GROMACS .gro file of C-alpha atoms in nm:
model
  233
    1UNK     CA    1   3.818   2.675   2.566
    2UNK     CA    2   3.733   2.931   2.828
    3UNK     CA    3   3.442   2.986   2.670
    4UNK     CA    4   3.341   2.600   2.618
    5UNK     CA    5   3.398   2.569   3.008
    6UNK     CA    6   3.172   2.844   3.097
    7UNK     CA    7   2.891   2.681   2.854
    8UNK     CA    8   2.959   2.360   3.075
    9UNK     CA    9   2.927   2.520   3.394
   10UNK     CA   10   2.584   2.657   3.285
   11UNK     CA   11   2.451   2.336   3.094
   12UNK     CA   12   2.543   2.117   3.384
   13UNK     CA   13   2.500   2.316   3.715
   14UNK     CA   14   2.521   2.193   4.086
   15UNK     CA   15   2.191   2.235   4.283
   16UNK     CA   16   2.181   2.381   4.614
   17UNK     CA   17   1.997   2.279   4.907
   18UNK     CA   18   1.706   2.484   4.804
   19UNK     CA   19   1.700   2.363   4.446
   20UNK     CA   20   1.743   2.001   4.554
   21UNK     CA   21   1.464   2.031   4.802
   22UNK     CA   22   1.238   2.185   4.501
   23UNK     CA   23   1.318   1.914   4.287
   24UNK     CA   24   1.255   1.646   4.570
   25UNK     CA   25   0.892   1.797   4.647
   26UNK     CA   26   0.813   1.799   4.262
   27UNK     CA   27   0.910   1.447   4.225
   28UNK     CA   28   0.718   1.339   4.550
   29UNK     CA   29   0.413   1.551   4.415
   30UNK     CA   30   0.415   1.416   4.083
   31UNK     CA   31   0.433   1.030   4.212
   32UNK     CA   32   0.187   1.103   4.477
   33UNK     CA   33  -0.050   1.279   4.201
   34UNK     CA   34  -0.019   0.982   3.971
   35UNK     CA   35  -0.094   0.738   4.252
   36UNK     CA   36  -0.400   0.905   4.364
   37UNK     CA   37  -0.558   0.978   4.049
   38UNK     CA   38  -0.461   0.638   3.856
   39UNK     CA   39  -0.482   0.395   4.120
   40UNK     CA   40  -0.682   0.571   4.436
   41UNK     CA   41  -1.039   0.556   4.273
   42UNK     CA   42  -1.293   0.830   4.375
   43UNK     CA   43  -1.123   0.908   4.703
   44UNK     CA   44  -0.812   0.936   4.564
   45UNK     CA   45  -0.912   1.179   4.281
   46UNK     CA   46  -1.091   1.387   4.554
   47UNK     CA   47  -0.784   1.417   4.769
   48UNK     CA   48  -0.569   1.505   4.454
   49UNK     CA   49  -0.825   1.799   4.394
   50UNK     CA   50  -0.774   1.911   4.764
   51UNK     CA   51  -0.438   2.003   4.636
   52UNK     CA   52  -0.515   2.138   4.324
   53UNK     CA   53  -0.667   2.493   4.308
   54UNK     CA   54  -1.051   2.473   4.274
   55UNK     CA   55  -1.175   2.846   4.280
   56UNK     CA   56  -1.496   2.754   4.431
   57UNK     CA   57  -1.352   2.545   4.737
   58UNK     CA   58  -1.064   2.811   4.795
   59UNK     CA   59  -1.225   2.902   5.104
   60UNK     CA   60  -1.215   2.521   5.243
   61UNK     CA   61  -0.865   2.481   5.083
   62UNK     CA   62  -0.664   2.793   5.125
   63UNK     CA   63  -0.335   2.592   5.136
   64UNK     CA   64  -0.432   2.464   4.751
   65UNK     CA   65  -0.284   2.845   4.646
   66UNK     CA   66   0.046   2.715   4.702
   67UNK     CA   67   0.017   2.313   4.660
   68UNK     CA   68  -0.147   2.383   4.329
   69UNK     CA   69   0.203   2.513   4.182
   70UNK     CA   70   0.359   2.213   4.291
   71UNK     CA   71   0.133   1.951   4.092
   72UNK     CA   72   0.198   1.802   3.754
   73UNK     CA   73  -0.031   1.622   3.533
   74UNK     CA   74  -0.138   1.296   3.716
   75UNK     CA   75  -0.175   1.115   3.354
   76UNK     CA   76   0.138   1.258   3.180
   77UNK     CA   77   0.472   1.222   3.304
   78UNK     CA   78   0.636   1.496   3.075
   79UNK     CA   79   0.477   1.759   3.267
   80UNK     CA   80   0.693   1.641   3.589
   81UNK     CA   81   1.003   1.620   3.353
   82UNK     CA   82   0.980   1.952   3.205
   83UNK     CA   83   0.927   2.096   3.544
   84UNK     CA   84   1.238   1.905   3.684
   85UNK     CA   85   1.466   1.999   3.395
   86UNK     CA   86   1.364   2.370   3.389
   87UNK     CA   87   1.429   2.394   3.812
   88UNK     CA   88   1.744   2.171   3.747
   89UNK     CA   89   1.897   2.409   3.485
   90UNK     CA   90   1.758   2.753   3.636
   91UNK     CA   91   1.747   2.749   3.992
   92UNK     CA   92   2.114   2.653   4.097
   93UNK     CA   93   2.243   2.993   3.955
   94UNK     CA   94   1.954   3.194   4.108
   95UNK     CA   95   2.019   3.044   4.456
   96UNK     CA   96   2.369   3.064   4.452
   97UNK     CA   97   2.313   3.450   4.379
   98UNK     CA   98   2.050   3.487   4.630
   99UNK     CA   99   2.087   3.225   4.884
  100UNK     CA  100   1.857   2.958   4.988
  101UNK     CA  101   1.571   3.152   5.177
  102UNK     CA  102   1.538   3.413   4.922
  103UNK     CA  103   1.533   3.155   4.648
  104UNK     CA  104   1.241   2.963   4.794
  105UNK     CA  105   1.037   3.277   4.915
  106UNK     CA  106   1.088   3.398   4.563
  107UNK     CA  107   0.932   3.052   4.428
  108UNK     CA  108   0.655   3.072   4.688
  109UNK     CA  109   0.586   3.435   4.568
  110UNK     CA  110   0.563   3.330   4.211
  111UNK     CA  111   0.335   3.048   4.283
  112UNK     CA  112   0.100   3.299   4.478
  113UNK     CA  113   0.146   3.571   4.212
  114UNK     CA  114   0.074   3.339   3.914
  115UNK     CA  115  -0.276   3.177   4.081
  116UNK     CA  116  -0.367   3.527   4.251
  117UNK     CA  117  -0.364   3.678   3.887
  118UNK     CA  118  -0.565   3.387   3.750
  119UNK     CA  119  -0.814   3.449   4.036
  120UNK     CA  120  -0.835   3.814   4.015
  121UNK     CA  121  -0.885   3.787   3.627
  122UNK     CA  122  -1.172   3.521   3.677
  123UNK     CA  123  -1.325   3.754   3.919
  124UNK     CA  124  -1.324   4.047   3.662
  125UNK     CA  125  -1.443   3.838   3.347
  126UNK     CA  126  -1.813   3.796   3.266
  127UNK     CA  127  -1.959   3.468   3.437
  128UNK     CA  128  -1.975   3.137   3.261
  129UNK     CA  129  -1.760   2.883   3.075
  130UNK     CA  130  -1.431   3.003   2.920
  131UNK     CA  131  -1.060   3.000   2.964
  132UNK     CA  132  -1.063   3.252   3.253
  133UNK     CA  133  -1.304   3.005   3.466
  134UNK     CA  134  -1.132   2.695   3.510
  135UNK     CA  135  -1.286   2.446   3.727
  136UNK     CA  136  -0.960   2.352   3.863
  137UNK     CA  137  -0.602   2.495   3.835
  138UNK     CA  138  -0.263   2.349   3.901
  139UNK     CA  139   0.078   2.329   3.736
  140UNK     CA  140   0.464   2.441   3.759
  141UNK     CA  141   0.442   2.727   3.488
  142UNK     CA  142   0.414   3.042   3.715
  143UNK     CA  143   0.722   2.882   3.876
  144UNK     CA  144   0.907   2.827   3.542
  145UNK     CA  145   0.828   3.165   3.395
  146UNK     CA  146   0.933   3.344   3.710
  147UNK     CA  147   1.274   3.132   3.712
  148UNK     CA  148   1.343   3.196   3.346
  149UNK     CA  149   1.266   3.575   3.365
  150UNK     CA  150   1.483   3.593   3.670
  151UNK     CA  151   1.780   3.397   3.528
  152UNK     CA  152   1.738   3.632   3.215
  153UNK     CA  153   1.777   3.934   3.400
  154UNK     CA  154   2.059   3.810   3.640
  155UNK     CA  155   2.258   3.663   3.344
  156UNK     CA  156   2.175   3.924   3.072
  157UNK     CA  157   2.516   3.906   2.888
  158UNK     CA  158   2.563   3.529   2.965
  159UNK     CA  159   2.558   3.338   2.640
  160UNK     CA  160   2.379   2.975   2.679
  161UNK     CA  161   2.225   2.710   2.394
  162UNK     CA  162   1.857   2.685   2.405
  163UNK     CA  163   1.768   2.318   2.373
  164UNK     CA  164   2.141   2.278   2.368
  165UNK     CA  165   2.155   2.433   1.991
  166UNK     CA  166   2.041   2.761   1.967
  167UNK     CA  167   2.250   3.026   2.127
  168UNK     CA  168   2.100   3.323   2.297
  169UNK     CA  169   2.207   3.560   2.566
  170UNK     CA  170   2.015   3.611   2.890
  171UNK     CA  171   1.805   3.891   2.832
  172UNK     CA  172   1.672   3.754   2.509
  173UNK     CA  173   1.534   3.478   2.749
  174UNK     CA  174   1.272   3.698   2.903
  175UNK     CA  175   1.115   3.785   2.603
  176UNK     CA  176   1.138   3.427   2.473
  177UNK     CA  177   0.960   3.356   2.828
  178UNK     CA  178   0.700   3.620   2.766
  179UNK     CA  179   0.624   3.468   2.398
  180UNK     CA  180   0.570   3.120   2.573
  181UNK     CA  181   0.309   3.294   2.795
  182UNK     CA  182   0.136   3.430   2.510
  183UNK     CA  183   0.108   3.135   2.365
  184UNK     CA  184  -0.078   2.975   2.634
  185UNK     CA  185  -0.386   3.239   2.514
  186UNK     CA  186  -0.401   3.065   2.204
  187UNK     CA  187  -0.361   2.696   2.311
  188UNK     CA  188  -0.554   2.741   2.673
  189UNK     CA  189  -0.597   2.366   2.725
  190UNK     CA  190  -0.209   2.325   2.740
  191UNK     CA  191  -0.207   2.561   3.009
  192UNK     CA  192  -0.356   2.344   3.321
  193UNK     CA  193  -0.284   2.643   3.571
  194UNK     CA  194  -0.490   2.888   3.394
  195UNK     CA  195  -0.388   3.129   3.107
  196UNK     CA  196  -0.294   3.400   3.345
  197UNK     CA  197  -0.099   3.230   3.588
  198UNK     CA  198   0.215   3.239   3.385
  199UNK     CA  199   0.220   3.573   3.318
  200UNK     CA  200   0.183   3.637   3.708
  201UNK     CA  201   0.496   3.432   3.708
  202UNK     CA  202   0.654   3.663   3.451
  203UNK     CA  203   0.555   3.940   3.665
  204UNK     CA  204   0.702   3.794   3.992
  205UNK     CA  205   1.035   3.779   3.791
  206UNK     CA  206   1.053   4.115   3.680
  207UNK     CA  207   0.988   4.279   4.015
  208UNK     CA  208   1.186   4.020   4.265
  209UNK     CA  209   1.501   3.946   4.024
  210UNK     CA  210   1.819   4.169   4.053
  211UNK     CA  211   2.019   4.314   4.326
  212UNK     CA  212   1.849   4.500   4.475
  213UNK     CA  213   1.536   4.372   4.276
  214UNK     CA  214   1.309   4.677   4.132
  215UNK     CA  215   1.063   4.627   4.421
  216UNK     CA  216   1.352   4.628   4.638
  217UNK     CA  217   1.487   4.950   4.528
  218UNK     CA  218   1.136   5.111   4.517
  219UNK     CA  219   1.087   5.032   4.898
  220UNK     CA  220   1.450   5.184   4.970
  221UNK     CA  221   1.372   5.510   4.798
  222UNK     CA  222   1.039   5.540   4.979
  223UNK     CA  223   1.193   5.463   5.295
  224UNK     CA  224   1.459   5.720   5.220
  225UNK     CA  225   1.185   5.968   5.112
  226UNK     CA  226   1.041   5.988   5.460
  227UNK     CA  227   1.371   5.974   5.639
  228UNK     CA  228   1.405   6.311   5.807
  229UNK     CA  229   1.621   6.595   5.653
  230UNK     CA  230   1.906   6.734   5.850
  231UNK     CA  231   1.862   7.097   5.952
  232UNK     CA  232   2.074   7.334   5.752
  233UNK     CA  233   2.246   7.601   6.001
   0.00000   0.00000   0.00000
């Protein structure tokens, strides 16, 4: 009975303020995108592209580095649905552990890390058409990868039922997430944010999850190394 109750708490979490705000933002952007693209004509599509990350227009649309991570497919509601489900199940536990502001900062960093990695690889890859040079990038996969990895690291021994059927522990969730990131390399058309973006979110989850996180622990060790040592008599 205690185990069953624990699984129910994981399966049906109560979102905090940050998770609720994130869910509302994704719903709002999904509806806005659908209206602009499907009913706004040429002007609506142009406005939607101003929110997506178009590498050639990044200098004039710098906000797209963030807003592109909040967009979902404007022609398929399942993209928004999967994003909302992923946030609902993974975000509340992280916000409860970290607090609202650390959680929201983590989401923002995951978006920047995902698109930053895609832009960096695109700059290094040979010019021309290809999977590393998408004309426009958008989608929540970097956020979802970061949330999944962070949840897996914070709940390494906790058991959940993947797709409500398959029992797995948190540490396996990290490797499953990496597997989904790798699948995007084989099916690039399914990764609208660029095939490298989910890996950027994965890296953000590895570096920023934990108490302290590996990045925080490294910064503390660096600060400690530069502290003046007491003189011995």
